[in-house]
Short mmCIF file of N, CA and C and ligand atoms in Angstrom, two decimals:
data_model
loop_
_atom_site.label_atom_id
_atom_site.label_comp_id
_atom_site.label_asym_id
_atom_site.label_seq_id
_atom_site.Cartn_x
_atom_site.Cartn_y
_atom_site.Cartn_z
N MET A 1 -3.65 -9.13 11.12
CA MET A 1 -3.32 -9.96 9.96
C MET A 1 -2.54 -9.11 8.96
N SER A 2 -1.45 -9.64 8.50
CA SER A 2 -0.68 -8.91 7.50
C SER A 2 -0.75 -9.64 6.17
N ILE A 3 -0.64 -8.86 5.13
CA ILE A 3 -0.75 -9.39 3.77
C ILE A 3 0.63 -9.76 3.29
N GLU A 4 0.73 -10.91 2.66
CA GLU A 4 2.02 -11.34 2.12
C GLU A 4 2.19 -10.82 0.71
N PHE A 5 3.35 -10.24 0.47
CA PHE A 5 3.68 -9.72 -0.85
C PHE A 5 4.80 -10.54 -1.46
N GLU A 6 4.66 -10.81 -2.74
CA GLU A 6 5.79 -11.38 -3.45
C GLU A 6 6.80 -10.26 -3.69
N PRO A 7 8.10 -10.57 -3.59
CA PRO A 7 9.09 -9.52 -3.80
C PRO A 7 9.10 -9.01 -5.24
N ALA A 8 9.43 -7.74 -5.36
CA ALA A 8 9.67 -7.11 -6.66
C ALA A 8 8.48 -7.19 -7.59
N LYS A 9 7.28 -6.99 -7.05
CA LYS A 9 6.07 -6.99 -7.87
C LYS A 9 5.30 -5.70 -7.62
N TRP A 10 4.43 -5.41 -8.57
CA TRP A 10 3.56 -4.24 -8.45
C TRP A 10 2.15 -4.69 -8.05
N TYR A 11 1.60 -3.95 -7.12
CA TYR A 11 0.27 -4.29 -6.59
C TYR A 11 -0.64 -3.07 -6.64
N ALA A 12 -1.92 -3.35 -6.64
CA ALA A 12 -2.93 -2.32 -6.35
C ALA A 12 -3.42 -2.59 -4.93
N VAL A 13 -3.32 -1.61 -4.07
CA VAL A 13 -3.67 -1.83 -2.67
C VAL A 13 -4.70 -0.80 -2.19
N THR A 14 -5.41 -1.21 -1.17
CA THR A 14 -6.25 -0.30 -0.40
C THR A 14 -5.66 -0.21 0.99
N ALA A 15 -5.45 1.02 1.45
CA ALA A 15 -4.84 1.22 2.76
C ALA A 15 -5.67 2.21 3.57
N ARG A 16 -5.64 2.03 4.87
CA ARG A 16 -6.40 2.91 5.76
C ARG A 16 -5.46 3.51 6.80
N ASP A 17 -5.65 4.80 7.02
CA ASP A 17 -4.88 5.49 8.06
C ASP A 17 -5.54 5.23 9.42
N ASP A 18 -4.80 4.59 10.30
CA ASP A 18 -5.32 4.27 11.63
C ASP A 18 -4.65 5.10 12.72
N THR A 19 -4.01 6.19 12.33
CA THR A 19 -3.29 6.99 13.32
C THR A 19 -4.25 7.96 14.00
N GLU A 20 -4.36 7.80 15.29
CA GLU A 20 -5.28 8.62 16.07
C GLU A 20 -4.90 10.10 15.95
N GLY A 21 -5.87 10.92 15.63
CA GLY A 21 -5.64 12.36 15.55
C GLY A 21 -5.20 12.86 14.20
N CYS A 22 -4.83 11.95 13.30
CA CYS A 22 -4.44 12.38 11.95
C CYS A 22 -5.69 12.80 11.19
N PRO A 23 -5.61 13.87 10.39
CA PRO A 23 -6.78 14.28 9.58
C PRO A 23 -7.27 13.17 8.66
N ASN A 24 -6.39 12.26 8.30
CA ASN A 24 -6.77 11.14 7.44
C ASN A 24 -7.29 9.93 8.21
N GLU A 25 -7.36 10.02 9.51
CA GLU A 25 -7.75 8.86 10.31
C GLU A 25 -9.06 8.27 9.83
N GLY A 26 -9.06 6.96 9.61
CA GLY A 26 -10.26 6.25 9.21
C GLY A 26 -10.54 6.31 7.72
N GLN A 27 -9.76 7.10 6.98
CA GLN A 27 -9.99 7.19 5.55
C GLN A 27 -9.21 6.11 4.82
N GLU A 28 -9.78 5.67 3.70
CA GLU A 28 -9.14 4.64 2.89
C GLU A 28 -8.62 5.26 1.61
N PHE A 29 -7.48 4.74 1.18
CA PHE A 29 -6.81 5.25 0.00
C PHE A 29 -6.46 4.10 -0.93
N GLU A 30 -6.62 4.35 -2.23
CA GLU A 30 -6.19 3.39 -3.24
C GLU A 30 -4.79 3.79 -3.68
N VAL A 31 -3.90 2.82 -3.72
CA VAL A 31 -2.56 3.08 -4.23
C VAL A 31 -2.30 2.07 -5.35
N ASN A 32 -2.08 2.61 -6.53
CA ASN A 32 -1.86 1.76 -7.69
C ASN A 32 -1.01 2.49 -8.70
N PRO A 33 0.20 2.04 -8.97
CA PRO A 33 0.76 0.80 -8.45
C PRO A 33 1.59 1.04 -7.20
N LEU A 34 1.73 -0.01 -6.43
CA LEU A 34 2.60 0.02 -5.25
C LEU A 34 3.61 -1.11 -5.40
N TYR A 35 4.88 -0.77 -5.21
CA TYR A 35 5.95 -1.75 -5.39
C TYR A 35 6.19 -2.51 -4.08
N SER A 36 6.44 -3.80 -4.21
CA SER A 36 6.56 -4.64 -3.01
C SER A 36 7.99 -4.72 -2.47
N ASN A 37 8.92 -4.08 -3.17
CA ASN A 37 10.32 -4.09 -2.70
C ASN A 37 10.81 -5.52 -2.49
N ALA A 38 11.32 -5.83 -1.32
CA ALA A 38 11.83 -7.17 -1.05
C ALA A 38 10.75 -8.10 -0.49
N GLY A 39 9.51 -7.69 -0.57
CA GLY A 39 8.42 -8.52 -0.08
C GLY A 39 7.63 -7.86 1.02
N SER A 40 7.89 -6.57 1.24
CA SER A 40 7.09 -5.84 2.21
C SER A 40 6.75 -4.48 1.62
N ALA A 41 5.49 -4.22 1.53
CA ALA A 41 5.02 -2.97 0.96
C ALA A 41 4.49 -2.06 2.06
N HIS A 42 4.73 -0.78 1.90
CA HIS A 42 4.28 0.17 2.90
C HIS A 42 3.62 1.35 2.21
N VAL A 43 2.57 1.83 2.82
CA VAL A 43 1.92 3.05 2.36
C VAL A 43 2.04 4.06 3.49
N GLU A 44 2.78 5.13 3.20
CA GLU A 44 3.00 6.14 4.23
C GLU A 44 1.99 7.27 4.07
N CYS A 45 1.40 7.66 5.18
CA CYS A 45 0.50 8.81 5.15
C CYS A 45 1.31 10.08 4.91
N GLY A 46 0.81 10.91 3.99
CA GLY A 46 1.52 12.14 3.69
C GLY A 46 1.41 13.19 4.77
N LEU A 47 0.49 13.00 5.70
CA LEU A 47 0.27 13.99 6.75
C LEU A 47 0.98 13.61 8.04
N CYS A 48 0.73 12.37 8.51
CA CYS A 48 1.32 11.99 9.80
C CYS A 48 2.60 11.17 9.64
N ARG A 49 2.89 10.76 8.40
CA ARG A 49 4.12 10.02 8.10
C ARG A 49 4.18 8.64 8.74
N GLN A 50 3.02 8.15 9.14
CA GLN A 50 2.98 6.80 9.70
C GLN A 50 2.56 5.83 8.59
N ASP A 51 2.95 4.57 8.76
CA ASP A 51 2.49 3.54 7.82
C ASP A 51 1.00 3.32 7.99
N MET A 52 0.30 3.25 6.87
CA MET A 52 -1.12 2.93 6.91
C MET A 52 -1.29 1.41 7.01
N THR A 53 -2.50 1.02 7.42
CA THR A 53 -2.85 -0.39 7.46
C THR A 53 -3.30 -0.81 6.07
N ILE A 54 -2.63 -1.80 5.52
CA ILE A 54 -3.00 -2.28 4.19
C ILE A 54 -4.14 -3.28 4.33
N LEU A 55 -5.26 -2.95 3.73
CA LEU A 55 -6.48 -3.75 3.87
C LEU A 55 -6.57 -4.84 2.82
N SER A 56 -6.15 -4.51 1.61
CA SER A 56 -6.20 -5.51 0.55
C SER A 56 -5.13 -5.18 -0.47
N ALA A 57 -4.67 -6.22 -1.14
CA ALA A 57 -3.64 -6.05 -2.17
C ALA A 57 -3.92 -7.02 -3.30
N THR A 58 -3.85 -6.49 -4.50
CA THR A 58 -4.07 -7.31 -5.69
C THR A 58 -2.86 -7.22 -6.57
N LEU A 59 -2.30 -8.37 -6.90
CA LEU A 59 -1.17 -8.40 -7.81
C LEU A 59 -1.62 -7.94 -9.19
N LEU A 60 -0.92 -6.96 -9.73
CA LEU A 60 -1.31 -6.44 -11.04
C LEU A 60 -0.97 -7.46 -12.13
N ASP A 61 -1.94 -7.70 -13.00
CA ASP A 61 -1.75 -8.66 -14.08
C ASP A 61 -2.35 -8.08 -15.33
N PRO A 62 -1.56 -7.67 -16.31
CA PRO A 62 -0.10 -7.83 -16.34
C PRO A 62 0.60 -6.83 -15.43
N GLN A 63 1.83 -7.11 -15.10
CA GLN A 63 2.66 -6.17 -14.36
C GLN A 63 2.96 -4.97 -15.24
N PRO A 64 2.88 -3.76 -14.68
CA PRO A 64 3.19 -2.58 -15.50
C PRO A 64 4.66 -2.54 -15.90
N GLU A 65 4.90 -1.97 -17.06
CA GLU A 65 6.28 -1.80 -17.52
C GLU A 65 6.85 -0.55 -16.88
N MET A 66 7.90 -0.73 -16.12
CA MET A 66 8.53 0.42 -15.48
C MET A 66 9.94 0.58 -16.03
N PRO A 67 10.33 1.80 -16.35
CA PRO A 67 11.66 2.00 -16.92
C PRO A 67 12.78 1.67 -15.93
ZN1 ZN B 101 -2.04 10.00 8.75
#
């Protein structure tokens, strides 16, 4: 199941690294804020460089002011 993102919004997400053998495997990370770009958000693991599985996403309300 994939989470639908509205384009050009900021979200708070929880993501899990599911890459076998990565030191982060099975660990969950909070990312806040995460930008949805054109409607698809990705959380890249800093160790294995693979996309993590996004478990939950909450639209930030209010949206943060970004320069
Ligand atoms: Zn990883």
